[in-house]
Short mmCIF file of C-alpha atoms in Angstrom, two decimals:
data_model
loop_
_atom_site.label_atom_id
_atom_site.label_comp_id
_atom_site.label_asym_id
_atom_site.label_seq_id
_atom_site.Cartn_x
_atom_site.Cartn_y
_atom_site.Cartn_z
CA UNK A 12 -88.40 -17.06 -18.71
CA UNK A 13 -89.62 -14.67 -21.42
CA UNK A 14 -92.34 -16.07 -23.40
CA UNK A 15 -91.88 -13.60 -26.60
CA UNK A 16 -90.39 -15.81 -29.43
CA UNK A 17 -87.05 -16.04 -31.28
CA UNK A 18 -86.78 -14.55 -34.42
CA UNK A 19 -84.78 -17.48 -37.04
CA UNK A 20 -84.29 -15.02 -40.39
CA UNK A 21 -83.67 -18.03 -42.90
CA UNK A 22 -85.75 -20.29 -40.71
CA UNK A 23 -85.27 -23.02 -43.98
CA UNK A 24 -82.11 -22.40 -44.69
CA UNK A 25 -79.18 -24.95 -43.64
CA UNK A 26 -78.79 -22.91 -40.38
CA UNK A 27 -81.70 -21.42 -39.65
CA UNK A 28 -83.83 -24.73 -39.24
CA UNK A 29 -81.04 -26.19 -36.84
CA UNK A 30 -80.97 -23.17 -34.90
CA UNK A 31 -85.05 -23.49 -34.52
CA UNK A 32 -84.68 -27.03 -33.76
CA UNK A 33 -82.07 -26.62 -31.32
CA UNK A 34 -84.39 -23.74 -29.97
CA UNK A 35 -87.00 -25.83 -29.62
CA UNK A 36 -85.19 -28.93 -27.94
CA UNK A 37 -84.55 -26.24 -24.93
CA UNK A 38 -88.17 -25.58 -24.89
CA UNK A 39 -88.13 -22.08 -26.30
CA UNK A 40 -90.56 -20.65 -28.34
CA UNK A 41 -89.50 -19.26 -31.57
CA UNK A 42 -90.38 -17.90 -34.88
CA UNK A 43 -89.04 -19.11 -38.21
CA UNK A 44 -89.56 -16.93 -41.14
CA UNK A 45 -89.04 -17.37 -44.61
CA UNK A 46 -90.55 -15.84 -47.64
CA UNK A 47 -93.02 -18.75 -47.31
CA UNK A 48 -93.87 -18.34 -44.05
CA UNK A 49 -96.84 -16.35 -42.41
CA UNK A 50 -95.62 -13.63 -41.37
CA UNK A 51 -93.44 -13.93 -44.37
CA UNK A 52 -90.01 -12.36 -44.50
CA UNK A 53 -88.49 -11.19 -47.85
CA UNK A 54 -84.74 -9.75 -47.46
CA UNK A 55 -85.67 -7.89 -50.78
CA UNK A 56 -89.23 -6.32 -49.32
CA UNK A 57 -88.62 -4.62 -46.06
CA UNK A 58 -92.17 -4.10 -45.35
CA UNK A 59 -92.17 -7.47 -44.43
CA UNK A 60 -89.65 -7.20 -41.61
CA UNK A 61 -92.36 -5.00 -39.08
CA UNK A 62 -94.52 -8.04 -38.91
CA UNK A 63 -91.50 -10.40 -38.38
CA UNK A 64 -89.99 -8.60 -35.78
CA UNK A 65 -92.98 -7.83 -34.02
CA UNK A 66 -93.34 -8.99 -30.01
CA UNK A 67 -89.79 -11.17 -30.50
CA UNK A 68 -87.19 -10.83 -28.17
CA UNK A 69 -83.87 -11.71 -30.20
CA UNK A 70 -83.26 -12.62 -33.64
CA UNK A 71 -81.17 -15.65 -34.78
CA UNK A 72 -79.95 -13.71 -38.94
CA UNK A 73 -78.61 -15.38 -42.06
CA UNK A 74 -78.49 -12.97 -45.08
CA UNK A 75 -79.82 -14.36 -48.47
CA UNK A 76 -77.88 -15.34 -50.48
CA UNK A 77 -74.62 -13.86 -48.97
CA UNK A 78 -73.57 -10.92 -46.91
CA UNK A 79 -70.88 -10.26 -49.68
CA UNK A 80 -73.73 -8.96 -51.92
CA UNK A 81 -74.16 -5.89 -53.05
CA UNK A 82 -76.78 -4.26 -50.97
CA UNK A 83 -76.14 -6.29 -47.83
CA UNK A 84 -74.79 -3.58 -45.78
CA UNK A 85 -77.62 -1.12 -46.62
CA UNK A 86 -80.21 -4.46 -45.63
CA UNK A 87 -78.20 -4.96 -42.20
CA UNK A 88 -78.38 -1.61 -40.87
CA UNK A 89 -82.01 -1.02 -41.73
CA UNK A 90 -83.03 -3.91 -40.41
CA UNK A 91 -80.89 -3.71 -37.51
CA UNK A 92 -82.72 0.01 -36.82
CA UNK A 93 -86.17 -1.62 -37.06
CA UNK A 94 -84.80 -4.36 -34.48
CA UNK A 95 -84.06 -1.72 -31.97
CA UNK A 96 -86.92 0.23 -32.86
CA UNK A 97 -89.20 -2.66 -32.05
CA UNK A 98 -87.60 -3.76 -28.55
CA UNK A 99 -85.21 -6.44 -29.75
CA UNK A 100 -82.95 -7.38 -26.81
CA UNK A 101 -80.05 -9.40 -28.84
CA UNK A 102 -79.42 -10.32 -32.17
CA UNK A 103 -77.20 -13.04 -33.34
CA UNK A 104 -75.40 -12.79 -37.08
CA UNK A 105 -74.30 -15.17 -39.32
CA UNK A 106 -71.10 -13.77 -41.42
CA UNK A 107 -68.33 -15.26 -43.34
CA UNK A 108 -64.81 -15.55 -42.75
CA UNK A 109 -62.66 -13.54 -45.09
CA UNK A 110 -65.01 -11.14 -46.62
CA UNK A 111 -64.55 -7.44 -46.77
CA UNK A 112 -68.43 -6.74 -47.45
CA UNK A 113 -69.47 -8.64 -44.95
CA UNK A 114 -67.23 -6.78 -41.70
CA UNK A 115 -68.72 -3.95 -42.90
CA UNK A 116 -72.63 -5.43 -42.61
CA UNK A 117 -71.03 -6.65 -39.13
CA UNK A 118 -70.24 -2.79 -37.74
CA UNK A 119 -73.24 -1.78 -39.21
CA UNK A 120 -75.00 -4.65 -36.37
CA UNK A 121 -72.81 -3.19 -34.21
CA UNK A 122 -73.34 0.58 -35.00
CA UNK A 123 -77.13 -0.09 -34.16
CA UNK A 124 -77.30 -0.29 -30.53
CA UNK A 125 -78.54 -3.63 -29.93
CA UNK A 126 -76.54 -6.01 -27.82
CA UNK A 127 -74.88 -8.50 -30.53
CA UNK A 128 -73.13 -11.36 -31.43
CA UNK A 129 -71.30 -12.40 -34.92
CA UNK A 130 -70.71 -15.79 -36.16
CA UNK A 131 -68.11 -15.65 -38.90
CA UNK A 132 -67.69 -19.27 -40.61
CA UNK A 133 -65.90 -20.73 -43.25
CA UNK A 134 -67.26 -22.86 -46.06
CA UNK A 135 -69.87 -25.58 -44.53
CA UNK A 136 -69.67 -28.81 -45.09
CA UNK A 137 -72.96 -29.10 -45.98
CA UNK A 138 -72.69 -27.65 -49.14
CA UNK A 139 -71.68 -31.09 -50.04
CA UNK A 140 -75.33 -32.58 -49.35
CA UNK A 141 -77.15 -29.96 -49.01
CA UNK A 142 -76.74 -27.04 -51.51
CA UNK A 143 -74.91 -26.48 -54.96
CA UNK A 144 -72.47 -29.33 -54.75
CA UNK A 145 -75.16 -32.24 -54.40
CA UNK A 146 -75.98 -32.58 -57.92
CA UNK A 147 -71.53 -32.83 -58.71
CA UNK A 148 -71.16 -35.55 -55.92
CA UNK A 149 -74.50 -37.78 -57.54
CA UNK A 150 -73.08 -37.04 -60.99
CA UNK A 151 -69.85 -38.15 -60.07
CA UNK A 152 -67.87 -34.97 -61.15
CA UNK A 153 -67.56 -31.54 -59.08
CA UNK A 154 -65.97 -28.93 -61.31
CA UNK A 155 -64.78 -25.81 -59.42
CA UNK A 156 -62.22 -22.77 -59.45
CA UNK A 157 -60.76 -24.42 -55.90
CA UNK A 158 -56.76 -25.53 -56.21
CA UNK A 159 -54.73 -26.35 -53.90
CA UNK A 160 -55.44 -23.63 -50.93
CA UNK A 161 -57.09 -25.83 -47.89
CA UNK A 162 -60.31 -24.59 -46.55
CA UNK A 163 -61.18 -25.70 -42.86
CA UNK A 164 -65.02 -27.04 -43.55
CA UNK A 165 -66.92 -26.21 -40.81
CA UNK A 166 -69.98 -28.39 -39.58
CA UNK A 167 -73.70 -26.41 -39.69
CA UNK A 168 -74.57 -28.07 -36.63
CA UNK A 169 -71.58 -26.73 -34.88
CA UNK A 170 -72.81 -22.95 -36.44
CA UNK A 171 -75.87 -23.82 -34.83
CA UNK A 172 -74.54 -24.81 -31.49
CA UNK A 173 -72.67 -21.73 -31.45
CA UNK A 174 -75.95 -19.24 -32.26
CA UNK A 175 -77.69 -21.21 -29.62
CA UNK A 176 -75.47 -20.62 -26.98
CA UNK A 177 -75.52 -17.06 -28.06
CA UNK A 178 -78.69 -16.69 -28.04
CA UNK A 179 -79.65 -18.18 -24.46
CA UNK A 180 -76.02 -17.30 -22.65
CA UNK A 181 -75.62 -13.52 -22.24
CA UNK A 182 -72.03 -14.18 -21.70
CA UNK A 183 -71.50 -14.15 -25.25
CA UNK A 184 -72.87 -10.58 -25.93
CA UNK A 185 -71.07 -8.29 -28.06
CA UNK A 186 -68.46 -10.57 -29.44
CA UNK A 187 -67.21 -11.91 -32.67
CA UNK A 188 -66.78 -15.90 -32.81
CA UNK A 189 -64.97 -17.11 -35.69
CA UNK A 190 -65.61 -21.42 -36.49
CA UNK A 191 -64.14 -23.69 -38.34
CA UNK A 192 -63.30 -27.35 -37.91
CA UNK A 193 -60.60 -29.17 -36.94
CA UNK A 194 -58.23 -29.84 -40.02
CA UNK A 195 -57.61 -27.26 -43.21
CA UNK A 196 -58.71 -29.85 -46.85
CA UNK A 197 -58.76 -29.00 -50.11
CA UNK A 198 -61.60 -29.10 -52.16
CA UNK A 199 -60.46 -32.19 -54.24
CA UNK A 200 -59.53 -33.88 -50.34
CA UNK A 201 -62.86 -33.35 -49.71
CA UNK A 202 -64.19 -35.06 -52.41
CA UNK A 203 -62.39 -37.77 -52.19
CA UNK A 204 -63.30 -38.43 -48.66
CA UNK A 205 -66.63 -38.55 -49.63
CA UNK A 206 -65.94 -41.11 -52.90
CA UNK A 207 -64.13 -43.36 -50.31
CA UNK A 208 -67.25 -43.21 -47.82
CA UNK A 209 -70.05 -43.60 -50.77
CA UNK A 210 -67.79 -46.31 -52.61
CA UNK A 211 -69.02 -43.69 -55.89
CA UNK A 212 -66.77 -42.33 -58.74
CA UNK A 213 -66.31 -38.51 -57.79
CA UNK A 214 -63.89 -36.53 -59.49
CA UNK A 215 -62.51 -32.98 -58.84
CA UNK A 216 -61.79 -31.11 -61.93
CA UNK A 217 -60.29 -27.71 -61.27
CA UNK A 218 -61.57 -25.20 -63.67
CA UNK A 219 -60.68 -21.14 -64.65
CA UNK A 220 -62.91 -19.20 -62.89
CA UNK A 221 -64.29 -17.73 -66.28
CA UNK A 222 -65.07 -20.85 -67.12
CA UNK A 223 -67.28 -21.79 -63.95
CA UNK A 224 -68.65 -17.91 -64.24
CA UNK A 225 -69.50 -18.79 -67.38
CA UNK A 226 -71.61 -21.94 -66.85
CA UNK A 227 -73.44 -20.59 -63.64
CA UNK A 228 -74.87 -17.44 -66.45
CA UNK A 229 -76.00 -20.42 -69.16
CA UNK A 230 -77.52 -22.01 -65.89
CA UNK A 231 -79.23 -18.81 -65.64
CA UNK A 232 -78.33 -18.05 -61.97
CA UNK A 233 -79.52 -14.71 -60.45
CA UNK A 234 -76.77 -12.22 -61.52
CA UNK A 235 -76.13 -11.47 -57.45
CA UNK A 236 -75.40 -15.36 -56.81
CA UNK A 237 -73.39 -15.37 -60.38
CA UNK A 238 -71.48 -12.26 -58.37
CA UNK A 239 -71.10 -13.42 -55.28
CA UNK A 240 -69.62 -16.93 -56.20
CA UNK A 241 -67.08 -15.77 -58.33
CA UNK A 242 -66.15 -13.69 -55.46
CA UNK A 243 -65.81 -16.73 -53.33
CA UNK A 244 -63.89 -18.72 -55.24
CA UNK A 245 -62.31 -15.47 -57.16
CA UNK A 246 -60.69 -13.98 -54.45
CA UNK A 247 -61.23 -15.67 -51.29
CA UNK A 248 -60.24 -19.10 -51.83
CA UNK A 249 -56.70 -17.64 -51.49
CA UNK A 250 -55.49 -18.93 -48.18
CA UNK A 251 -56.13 -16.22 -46.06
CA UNK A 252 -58.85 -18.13 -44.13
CA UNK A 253 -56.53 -21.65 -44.32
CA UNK A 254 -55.75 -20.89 -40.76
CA UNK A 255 -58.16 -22.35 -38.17
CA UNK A 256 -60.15 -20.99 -35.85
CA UNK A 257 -61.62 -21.47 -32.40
CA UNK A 258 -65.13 -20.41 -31.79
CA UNK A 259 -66.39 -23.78 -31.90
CA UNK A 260 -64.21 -24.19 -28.65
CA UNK A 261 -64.39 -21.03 -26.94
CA UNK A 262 -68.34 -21.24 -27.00
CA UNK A 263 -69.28 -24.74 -26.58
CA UNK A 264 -65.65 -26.24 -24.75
CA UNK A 265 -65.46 -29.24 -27.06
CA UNK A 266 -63.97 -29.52 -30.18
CA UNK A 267 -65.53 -28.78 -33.56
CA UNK A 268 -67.21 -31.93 -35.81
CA UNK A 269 -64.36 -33.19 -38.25
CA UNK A 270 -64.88 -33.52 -42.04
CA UNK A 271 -64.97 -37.22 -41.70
CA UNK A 272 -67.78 -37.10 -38.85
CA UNK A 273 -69.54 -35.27 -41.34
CA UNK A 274 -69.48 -37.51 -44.11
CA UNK A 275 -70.04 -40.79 -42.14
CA UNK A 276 -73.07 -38.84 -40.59
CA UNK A 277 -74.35 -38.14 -44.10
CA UNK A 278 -73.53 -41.85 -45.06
CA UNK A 279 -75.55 -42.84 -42.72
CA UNK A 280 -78.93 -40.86 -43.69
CA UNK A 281 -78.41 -42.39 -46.77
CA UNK A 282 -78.21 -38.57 -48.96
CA UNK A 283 -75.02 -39.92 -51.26
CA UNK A 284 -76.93 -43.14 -51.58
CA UNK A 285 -79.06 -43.00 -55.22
CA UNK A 286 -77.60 -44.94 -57.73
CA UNK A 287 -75.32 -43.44 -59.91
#
């Protein structure tokens, strides 16, 4: 067994640190980077992908914030060409179901040369505990442009899973998993699975999409994010990734973690649980 590392690009981020812990489990030695890690690793500075890459053997990627971004493409295939360049032997990416921009940063992976593998999920569940929908669910109201389209949640540990297994199983080389879970929810379903589970007040307000544009600018949100969430809930939430899909099962023969496994897990770790 090789003893050069595993790159995790977004070794913080609600992937990337299940990926390295997963890693790690299986024994493997790996590398999380960050932009406050040493070697650091800024998406924005590429002279600090050399040092990242260097003396790794495959590379675990999450784009910050989103492939969709302007510039993502450009960032894929140079870093992509300084992954070959450097001896990378496999490189797994994280992409998103739906989006235009980010197929394109896919081919450009697959343009490069290295051996790859892309892992195209739809919206994660744990956006509810762990990212921009925390503070709705402990203020007891989420406000979003989401109606009545139903997105199949997918679980972060089952995007993990999947990047593991694609990572360590050379089977899996060169191919395009899309995950999701189980079931297709709407956004206001999904909240009200987790006021049931807390016992809290949480209420779904759908709002225009100018109007949730406009609040993310007074928030003063990096114009990119600003972009790229109105794209999300713009244009994607539009049913075209409503169907499910199988990934979950193709790579890992068991079914993908359920909505309500997700809650009751996050129940359970006590997250939902400051008073109101």
């Amino acid at each position: 067994m090789s003893t050069s590392p595993i790159l995790v690009v977004g070794g913080n981020g609600k992937t990337g640190r299940r990926v390295n812990s997963k890693l790690q489990a299986l024994r493997l030695p790996t590398r999380p980077v960050s932009r406050s890690t040493s070697p650091a690793f800024d998406w924005t500075k590429p002279e600090t992908w050399g040092p990242a890459l260097e003396g790794t053997r495959a590379a675990y990627v999450s784009f910050q914030p989103d492939l969709a971004v302007p510039g993502g493409v450009e960032a894929i295939a140079a870093f992509s060409a300084l992954a070959k360049e450097k001896g990378l032997d496999h490189i797994v990416l994280l992409s998103g179901r739906g989006e235009e921009q980010a197929q394109r940063a896919e081919q450009a992976l697959q343009d490069s040369g290295v051996s790859w593998t892309v892992v195209r999920a739809s919206w994660f569940n744990q956006n509810f505990s762990e990212s921009f929908l925390l503070d709705g669910v402990m203020s007891g109201e989420i406000a979003l442009p989401a109606g009545d389209v139903p997105e199949p949640f997918v679980d972060a540990d089952d995007i993990a899973d999947v990047a593991v297994a694609a990572l360590t199983e050379i089977g899996h080389r060169n191919r395009v998993y899309e995950v999701t879970g189980p079931r297709a929810i709407t956004f206001a379903q999904a909240v009200e699975e987790i006021a049931v589970a807390t016992g809290r007040s949480i209420r779904y307000t759908q709002i225009p999409v100018e109007t949730f544009v406009d609040g993310l600018r007074r928030a003063e949100l990096p114009d990119d994010l600003v972009g790229l969430l109105e794209e999300l809930f713009g244009t994607i939430l539009d049913g075209r990734n409503t169907p499910l899909a199988h990934g979950v099962e193709e790579v890992l023969a068991r079914p993908p973690r359920d909505f309500s496994d997700y809650v009751r897990k996050t129940v359970e770790q006590g997250i939902w649980s400051r008073k109101p």
